[in-house]
Amino acid sequence: MKHVPALGILVIGLLALALPYRVAGQTDPFVVQPGDNWAALAMRFDTDEASLRALNPHMNRTRQPAIGRLLAIPEGASERTGRLLRVGDGGLLQTAARQRISPWALATLNGRESPYAPTFFAPLHLPGEGTIRDLPPGIRTMELSAIPALPGQALGLRGTTEANATDIVGRLDGLDIAFATAANRFAGVVGTGAFYAGGEPELVIRTGDAPAWSQPLAFDKQEWVYQELTLTGQAAEIDQQARDEERARLRTLWTAVTPTPLWKEAFQTPINDYLEVSAGYGARRSYNGGPYLTYHEGVDFSAYAGTPVMAPAAGVVVLAEPLYVRGGAVILDHGLGVFSGYYHLSAVHVAVGQSVEPGDLLGEVGTTGLSTGNHLHWDLLINGIWVDAAQWQAQGLDCWLLEGIGEACVPPPTTG
Ligand SMILES: [Zn+2]
């Protein structure tokens, strides 16, 4: 008899432990999308925010659900359609008048006894088609190119707006998002580097004079290669001041954003005849036994000296000259904060200010600057941050962004 209460406590304890997981396990995995915050999800699944939070003990209660994370929704919940409207001013009566709905019908839909009761700024459910989401004011739909996001890659945002959107600004963890708009469409891009900490930074978007909208965005972990390199001779004697000056000068180029995309096509690989991709983007590098303080910022193609290097997409030449570290260098501005660079060239065949088309000759492979053999170092920056150029191609973000603002995109050439 003595052990029965102990058993009872054990069973209750196990039930308490198992309960949140049992409920979560019986619902379909639901991936949080932009605008799926607690208020919108509660409205959509006809429940309340407290119940949703209780169903999701793994989520941070003090923040909105992070885009890209899995969320449990109530078992057997049916999904309602419509629109979520924030009514900071005017309240239910004015909203009903503007939307040409009976105030009593709107009150009933929102579970209120009377349209004359105070609303306390609670969002209103408006009847209609579509998924209920709490998006930035004036934005009708919004999608991200990758959910969850990954460090070292470009991230695209695109969508549609209520009226012509010309004043969208945004930031991801303090990084500016470059936006292009056309009629009622928008597309924007931001890049995080290979050292980016990830986690769940805030995605912040502001339209016009409206208050800023924000939602956390989940990042997945990325695995990186670790390389130990040994520098000898001239390459070992790096003039740190010359190196810093070069970087500072390039930074002023990379942060000058041309507000519209200049490219019209999928980015081609800038070299046809190469031996191998000798180093990928993001590899952590230790020089002569030192700490891993840097990573490889581009993609290396080993090739014979004199091999043609071509523009991968349309753009404007913003730099064409020999540099201390990068050697013979060409930098292209592709617009929307996207820049590409071609380094260690033995010859440069373009001039600053020149517009280039995909396939145009930029220069020839060499081993100038701090280089230990003939190769092309190709890099890609978004708003001054190095991203993986090979991933940019693989993601198809070039066309995804153009299509986002209703522009045609020439697909990548078929290799045969
Ligand atoms: Zn390189």
Coordinates of C-alpha atoms and ligand atoms in Angstrom, one line a residue:
M1 CA 0.0 0.0 0.0
K2 CA 2.8 2.3 0.8
H3 CA 4.2 2.5 -2.7
V4 CA 0.8 3.4 -4.3
P5 CA 0.9 7.1 -3.6
A6 CA 4.5 7.2 -4.9
L7 CA 3.3 5.4 -8.1
G8 CA 0.4 7.9 -8.4
I9 CA 2.8 10.8 -8.2
L10 CA 5.0 9.2 -10.8
V11 CA 2.1 8.7 -13.2
I12 CA 0.9 12.3 -12.7
G13 CA 4.5 13.4 -13.2
L14 CA 4.9 11.5 -16.4
L15 CA 1.5 12.8 -17.7
A16 CA 2.6 16.4 -16.9
L17 CA 5.8 15.8 -18.8
A18 CA 4.2 14.1 -21.7
L19 CA 1.2 16.4 -22.2
P20 CA 2.7 19.2 -24.2
Y21 CA 4.5 16.8 -26.5
R22 CA 1.5 14.5 -26.9
V23 CA -0.6 17.4 -28.1
A24 CA 2.1 18.8 -30.3
G25 CA 2.8 15.4 -31.7
Q26 CA -0.8 14.9 -32.9
T27 CA -0.9 18.0 -35.0
D28 CA 0.7 18.5 -38.4
P29 CA 4.0 20.3 -38.4
F30 CA 3.2 23.9 -39.1
V31 CA 6.1 26.1 -40.4
V32 CA 5.7 29.8 -39.3
Q33 CA 5.5 32.2 -42.3
P34 CA 5.8 36.0 -42.3
G35 CA 2.8 37.5 -40.6
D36 CA 2.0 34.3 -38.6
N37 CA 2.2 36.0 -35.2
W38 CA 0.2 35.0 -32.1
A39 CA -2.7 37.4 -32.9
A40 CA -3.0 36.3 -36.5
L41 CA -2.7 32.6 -35.7
A42 CA -5.3 32.8 -32.9
M43 CA -7.7 34.5 -35.3
R44 CA -7.0 32.0 -38.0
F45 CA -7.5 28.9 -35.9
D46 CA -10.4 30.4 -33.9
T47 CA -8.6 30.2 -30.5
D48 CA -6.9 32.6 -28.2
E49 CA -3.2 33.6 -27.9
A50 CA -2.8 32.1 -24.4
S51 CA -3.9 28.6 -25.6
L52 CA -1.6 28.8 -28.6
R53 CA 1.3 29.7 -26.4
A54 CA 0.5 26.9 -23.9
L55 CA 0.5 24.5 -26.9
N56 CA 4.0 25.7 -27.8
P57 CA 6.1 25.7 -24.6
H58 CA 9.3 25.5 -26.8
M59 CA 8.6 29.0 -28.2
N60 CA 9.8 32.2 -26.5
R61 CA 6.7 33.6 -24.8
T62 CA 8.0 37.2 -24.9
R63 CA 8.5 37.2 -28.7
Q64 CA 6.4 36.5 -31.7
P65 CA 6.8 33.1 -33.3
A66 CA 10.0 33.0 -35.4
I67 CA 9.6 32.6 -39.2
G68 CA 10.8 29.1 -40.1
R69 CA 10.1 27.5 -36.8
L70 CA 7.7 24.6 -36.2
L71 CA 4.5 25.4 -34.3
A72 CA 1.8 23.2 -32.9
I73 CA -1.7 24.3 -33.7
P74 CA -4.9 23.1 -31.9
E75 CA -5.9 19.6 -32.6
G76 CA -8.7 19.5 -35.2
A77 CA -8.7 23.2 -35.6
S78 CA -10.5 24.4 -38.7
E79 CA -8.9 27.3 -40.6
R80 CA -10.8 30.6 -41.1
T81 CA -10.1 32.9 -43.9
G82 CA -10.2 36.7 -44.1
R83 CA -8.0 39.6 -43.1
L84 CA -6.6 40.9 -39.9
L85 CA -6.9 44.6 -39.4
R86 CA -5.2 46.7 -36.8
V87 CA -7.6 49.4 -35.7
G88 CA -5.6 51.8 -33.6
D89 CA -7.8 54.6 -34.7
G90 CA -11.5 54.6 -35.5
G91 CA -12.3 51.2 -33.9
L92 CA -14.9 48.8 -35.0
L93 CA -17.7 51.3 -36.0
Q94 CA -15.5 53.2 -38.4
T95 CA -14.0 50.0 -39.8
A96 CA -17.4 48.6 -40.4
A97 CA -18.4 51.8 -42.3
R98 CA -15.2 51.8 -44.3
Q99 CA -15.5 48.1 -45.2
R100 CA -19.3 48.5 -45.8
I101 CA -20.2 45.8 -43.3
S102 CA -22.9 45.9 -40.7
P103 CA -21.3 46.9 -37.3
W104 CA -23.3 44.2 -35.6
A105 CA -22.1 41.5 -38.1
L106 CA -18.5 42.6 -37.6
A107 CA -19.0 42.6 -33.8
T108 CA -20.4 39.1 -33.9
L109 CA -17.6 37.8 -36.2
N110 CA -15.1 39.1 -33.7
G111 CA -16.9 37.6 -30.7
R112 CA -18.1 41.0 -29.3
E113 CA -21.5 41.5 -27.7
S114 CA -21.9 44.9 -29.2
P115 CA -20.2 47.1 -31.8
Y116 CA -20.2 49.9 -29.2
A117 CA -18.0 48.1 -26.6
P118 CA -14.4 49.4 -26.5
T119 CA -12.0 47.5 -28.6
F120 CA -8.8 48.0 -26.6
F121 CA -6.8 48.0 -29.9
A122 CA -7.4 44.3 -30.4
P123 CA -7.0 43.3 -34.1
L124 CA -10.3 42.8 -36.0
H125 CA -11.2 39.9 -38.2
L126 CA -12.6 41.0 -41.5
P127 CA -14.5 38.5 -43.6
G128 CA -13.0 37.6 -47.0
E129 CA -10.7 35.2 -48.9
G130 CA -7.1 34.5 -48.1
T131 CA -4.9 33.4 -45.2
I132 CA -5.2 35.6 -42.1
R133 CA -1.7 37.1 -41.5
D134 CA -0.5 40.2 -39.6
L135 CA 1.8 41.7 -42.3
P136 CA 3.3 45.2 -42.3
P137 CA 0.7 47.9 -43.0
G138 CA -0.2 48.1 -46.7
I139 CA 1.5 44.8 -47.5
R140 CA -0.9 42.2 -48.8
T141 CA 1.4 39.2 -49.3
M142 CA 5.0 38.6 -48.4
E143 CA 7.3 35.6 -48.9
L144 CA 10.9 34.8 -48.2
S145 CA 13.3 33.0 -50.5
A146 CA 14.6 30.6 -47.8
I147 CA 12.9 29.5 -44.6
P148 CA 14.7 29.1 -42.3
A149 CA 17.5 31.3 -43.5
L150 CA 21.2 30.3 -43.6
P151 CA 24.3 32.3 -42.6
G152 CA 26.5 33.1 -45.6
Q153 CA 23.7 33.3 -48.1
A154 CA 21.5 35.9 -49.7
L155 CA 17.9 36.2 -48.5
G156 CA 15.2 37.5 -50.7
L157 CA 11.8 39.0 -49.8
R158 CA 9.1 39.7 -52.2
G159 CA 5.4 40.4 -52.3
T160 CA 2.5 42.6 -53.2
T161 CA 1.0 45.8 -51.6
E162 CA -2.4 47.4 -51.3
A163 CA -1.5 50.6 -53.2
N164 CA 1.6 51.4 -55.1
A165 CA 4.5 50.8 -52.7
T166 CA 7.4 53.2 -53.1
D167 CA 8.5 53.6 -49.6
I168 CA 9.4 50.2 -48.1
V169 CA 12.4 50.1 -45.9
G170 CA 13.7 47.1 -43.9
R171 CA 16.5 45.7 -41.8
L172 CA 17.5 42.3 -40.7
D173 CA 19.5 42.4 -37.4
G174 CA 20.8 45.9 -38.3
L175 CA 21.6 45.0 -42.0
D176 CA 19.8 47.2 -44.5
I177 CA 17.5 45.4 -47.0
A178 CA 17.7 46.9 -50.5
F179 CA 14.2 47.1 -52.0
A180 CA 13.0 47.6 -55.5
T181 CA 9.3 48.3 -56.3
A182 CA 7.2 48.3 -59.4
A183 CA 3.4 49.1 -59.4
N184 CA 2.0 47.0 -56.5
R185 CA 5.0 44.6 -56.2
F186 CA 8.2 44.7 -54.2
A187 CA 11.4 42.6 -54.0
G188 CA 14.3 43.0 -51.6
V189 CA 17.5 41.3 -50.7
V190 CA 19.9 41.1 -47.8
G191 CA 22.9 39.0 -47.1
T192 CA 24.6 37.6 -44.0
G193 CA 28.2 36.6 -43.8
A194 CA 29.8 33.2 -43.0
F195 CA 30.6 34.5 -39.5
Y196 CA 27.0 35.5 -38.9
A197 CA 25.8 34.2 -35.5
G198 CA 22.3 33.2 -36.7
G199 CA 19.7 32.5 -34.0
E200 CA 16.4 34.4 -34.4
P201 CA 17.1 38.0 -35.3
E202 CA 14.3 40.5 -35.8
L203 CA 13.2 41.2 -39.4
V204 CA 11.9 44.8 -39.3
I205 CA 9.9 46.4 -42.1
R206 CA 8.4 49.9 -42.3
T207 CA 6.0 51.1 -44.9
G208 CA 5.4 54.9 -45.2
D209 CA 4.7 56.5 -41.9
A210 CA 3.2 53.4 -40.3
P211 CA 4.8 52.0 -37.1
A212 CA 7.5 49.5 -37.8
W213 CA 6.5 45.8 -38.2
S214 CA 8.8 43.1 -36.9
Q215 CA 9.0 39.3 -36.5
P216 CA 11.9 37.1 -35.6
L217 CA 13.4 35.0 -38.4
A218 CA 15.0 31.6 -37.7
F219 CA 18.4 30.7 -39.0
D220 CA 19.6 27.2 -39.4
K221 CA 23.2 26.2 -38.5
Q222 CA 25.7 26.0 -41.4
E223 CA 28.7 23.6 -41.4
W224 CA 32.0 25.2 -42.5
V225 CA 35.2 23.7 -43.7
Y226 CA 38.4 24.5 -41.6
Q227 CA 41.6 25.1 -43.6
E228 CA 45.2 25.6 -42.3
L229 CA 47.3 27.5 -44.8
T230 CA 51.0 28.1 -44.8
L231 CA 52.2 31.3 -46.4
T232 CA 55.9 31.7 -47.4
G233 CA 58.0 34.2 -49.1
Q234 CA 56.4 37.4 -50.3
A235 CA 52.9 36.2 -49.5
A236 CA 53.9 35.8 -45.8
E237 CA 54.9 39.5 -45.5
I238 CA 51.5 41.1 -45.6
D239 CA 51.6 44.8 -45.3
Q240 CA 48.6 45.2 -42.9
Q241 CA 48.2 48.9 -43.6
A242 CA 48.0 48.4 -47.4
R243 CA 45.5 45.6 -46.8
D244 CA 43.3 47.8 -44.5
E245 CA 43.4 50.7 -46.9
E246 CA 42.4 48.5 -49.8
R247 CA 39.5 47.1 -47.8
A248 CA 38.3 50.5 -46.7
R249 CA 38.4 51.9 -50.2
L250 CA 36.4 48.9 -51.6
R251 CA 33.9 49.2 -48.7
T252 CA 32.9 52.7 -50.0
L253 CA 32.2 51.2 -53.4
W254 CA 30.2 48.2 -52.0
T255 CA 27.9 50.3 -49.8
A256 CA 26.8 52.6 -52.6
V257 CA 23.5 51.0 -53.6
T258 CA 22.0 51.4 -57.1
P259 CA 18.3 51.2 -56.2
T260 CA 17.1 49.0 -59.1
P261 CA 18.4 45.7 -60.4
L262 CA 20.7 46.1 -63.4
W263 CA 20.9 42.4 -64.2
K264 CA 18.3 40.8 -66.5
E265 CA 19.2 37.1 -66.3
A266 CA 20.4 34.2 -64.2
F267 CA 24.1 34.7 -63.2
Q268 CA 26.4 32.6 -65.4
T269 CA 29.7 31.2 -64.0
P270 CA 32.3 33.8 -65.0
I271 CA 34.8 31.3 -66.3
N272 CA 34.3 28.4 -68.7
D273 CA 37.7 26.7 -68.9
Y274 CA 38.8 26.0 -65.3
L275 CA 40.6 23.0 -63.8
E276 CA 38.6 22.8 -60.6
V277 CA 36.9 24.8 -57.9
S278 CA 39.9 24.9 -55.6
A279 CA 38.3 26.7 -52.7
G280 CA 34.7 27.3 -51.8
Y281 CA 33.1 30.2 -49.9
G282 CA 33.1 30.4 -46.2
A283 CA 36.0 28.1 -45.3
R284 CA 37.5 29.1 -42.0
R285 CA 41.2 29.9 -42.5
S286 CA 44.2 29.8 -40.2
Y287 CA 47.5 31.1 -41.5
N288 CA 50.8 29.7 -40.3
G289 CA 49.2 28.0 -37.3
G290 CA 47.3 31.2 -36.1
P291 CA 43.7 31.4 -35.0
Y292 CA 40.7 31.1 -37.4
L293 CA 40.1 34.8 -37.7
T294 CA 39.1 34.9 -41.4
Y295 CA 37.0 33.0 -43.9
H296 CA 37.3 32.6 -47.6
E297 CA 35.1 35.3 -49.0
G298 CA 34.7 34.0 -52.5
V299 CA 34.9 31.0 -54.8
D300 CA 38.3 30.1 -56.3
F301 CA 38.6 28.6 -59.8
S302 CA 42.1 27.3 -60.6
A303 CA 42.8 27.8 -64.3
Y304 CA 45.7 28.5 -66.7
A305 CA 47.0 32.0 -67.0
G306 CA 45.2 34.0 -69.7
T307 CA 41.9 32.1 -69.4
P308 CA 39.1 34.5 -70.3
V309 CA 37.0 35.9 -67.3
M310 CA 33.5 37.0 -68.3
A311 CA 30.7 39.1 -66.8
P312 CA 28.1 36.7 -65.2
A313 CA 25.3 39.1 -65.7
A314 CA 24.6 42.7 -66.7
G315 CA 26.1 45.5 -64.6
V316 CA 28.4 48.5 -64.5
V317 CA 32.2 48.4 -63.9
V318 CA 32.9 50.4 -60.7
L319 CA 36.6 49.3 -60.4
A320 CA 39.2 48.1 -62.9
E321 CA 42.8 48.3 -61.7
P322 CA 45.6 46.5 -59.9
L323 CA 45.2 46.2 -56.1
Y324 CA 47.7 45.2 -53.4
V325 CA 45.9 42.1 -52.1
R326 CA 43.5 41.3 -54.9
G327 CA 45.9 42.0 -57.8
G328 CA 44.4 42.8 -61.2
A329 CA 40.8 43.5 -60.1
V330 CA 37.4 44.2 -61.7
I331 CA 34.3 45.0 -59.6
L332 CA 30.8 45.1 -61.1
D333 CA 27.7 46.8 -59.7
H334 CA 24.6 44.8 -60.5
G335 CA 22.2 47.1 -58.7
L336 CA 20.0 46.5 -55.6
G337 CA 23.2 46.3 -53.5
V338 CA 24.6 43.3 -55.4
F339 CA 28.3 43.6 -56.4
S340 CA 30.6 40.9 -57.9
G341 CA 34.5 40.9 -57.9
Y342 CA 37.1 39.2 -60.1
Y343 CA 40.7 39.1 -58.7
H344 CA 44.3 38.2 -59.3
L345 CA 43.8 38.9 -63.1
S346 CA 46.9 39.1 -65.3
A347 CA 45.0 41.5 -67.6
V348 CA 42.0 43.8 -67.3
H349 CA 39.9 44.5 -70.4
V350 CA 37.2 46.9 -69.1
A351 CA 37.1 50.4 -67.8
V352 CA 35.3 52.1 -64.9
G353 CA 31.8 53.3 -65.9
Q354 CA 31.4 50.8 -68.7
S355 CA 28.2 48.8 -68.9
V356 CA 28.7 45.1 -69.4
E357 CA 26.4 42.3 -70.7
P358 CA 26.6 38.6 -69.6
G359 CA 29.6 36.9 -71.4
D360 CA 31.5 40.2 -72.0
L361 CA 35.3 39.8 -71.5
L362 CA 36.4 41.4 -68.2
G363 CA 40.0 40.2 -68.1
E364 CA 42.3 37.1 -68.0
V365 CA 43.2 34.7 -65.2
G366 CA 46.5 35.4 -63.5
T367 CA 48.3 35.2 -60.1
T368 CA 48.8 38.9 -59.3
G369 CA 48.5 40.4 -55.8
L370 CA 48.6 38.0 -52.8
S371 CA 48.2 34.8 -54.7
T372 CA 50.1 31.5 -54.8
G373 CA 49.0 30.3 -58.2
N374 CA 46.9 31.1 -61.3
H375 CA 43.3 31.2 -60.3
L376 CA 40.2 33.4 -60.5
H377 CA 38.8 34.5 -57.1
W378 CA 35.1 35.4 -57.6
D379 CA 33.2 37.1 -54.9
L380 CA 29.6 38.4 -54.4
L381 CA 28.5 41.0 -52.0
I382 CA 25.0 42.0 -50.9
N383 CA 24.9 45.4 -49.1
G384 CA 28.6 45.1 -48.3
I385 CA 28.4 41.5 -46.9
W386 CA 30.1 38.6 -48.7
V387 CA 27.7 35.8 -49.6
D388 CA 28.3 32.5 -51.4
A389 CA 28.3 33.3 -55.1
A390 CA 27.8 29.6 -56.0
Q391 CA 24.8 29.5 -53.7
W392 CA 23.4 32.7 -55.2
Q393 CA 23.4 30.8 -58.6
A394 CA 22.0 27.6 -57.1
Q395 CA 19.2 29.5 -55.3
G396 CA 18.0 31.2 -58.5
L397 CA 17.6 34.3 -56.4
D398 CA 18.5 36.5 -59.4
C399 CA 15.4 35.5 -61.3
W400 CA 13.3 35.1 -58.1
L401 CA 13.8 38.8 -57.3
L402 CA 13.2 40.1 -60.9
E403 CA 10.0 38.0 -61.1
G404 CA 9.0 39.5 -57.8
I405 CA 8.8 43.0 -59.4
G406 CA 7.2 41.6 -62.6
E407 CA 10.3 41.6 -64.8
A408 CA 11.3 38.9 -67.2
C409 CA 14.5 36.9 -66.4
V410 CA 16.6 35.1 -68.9
P411 CA 17.1 31.6 -67.5
P412 CA 20.6 30.1 -67.1
P413 CA 22.0 28.6 -70.3
T414 CA 21.6 24.9 -70.6
T415 CA 24.9 23.1 -70.5
G416 CA 25.4 20.2 -72.8
Ligands
ZN1 ZN 40.1 33.0 -53.2

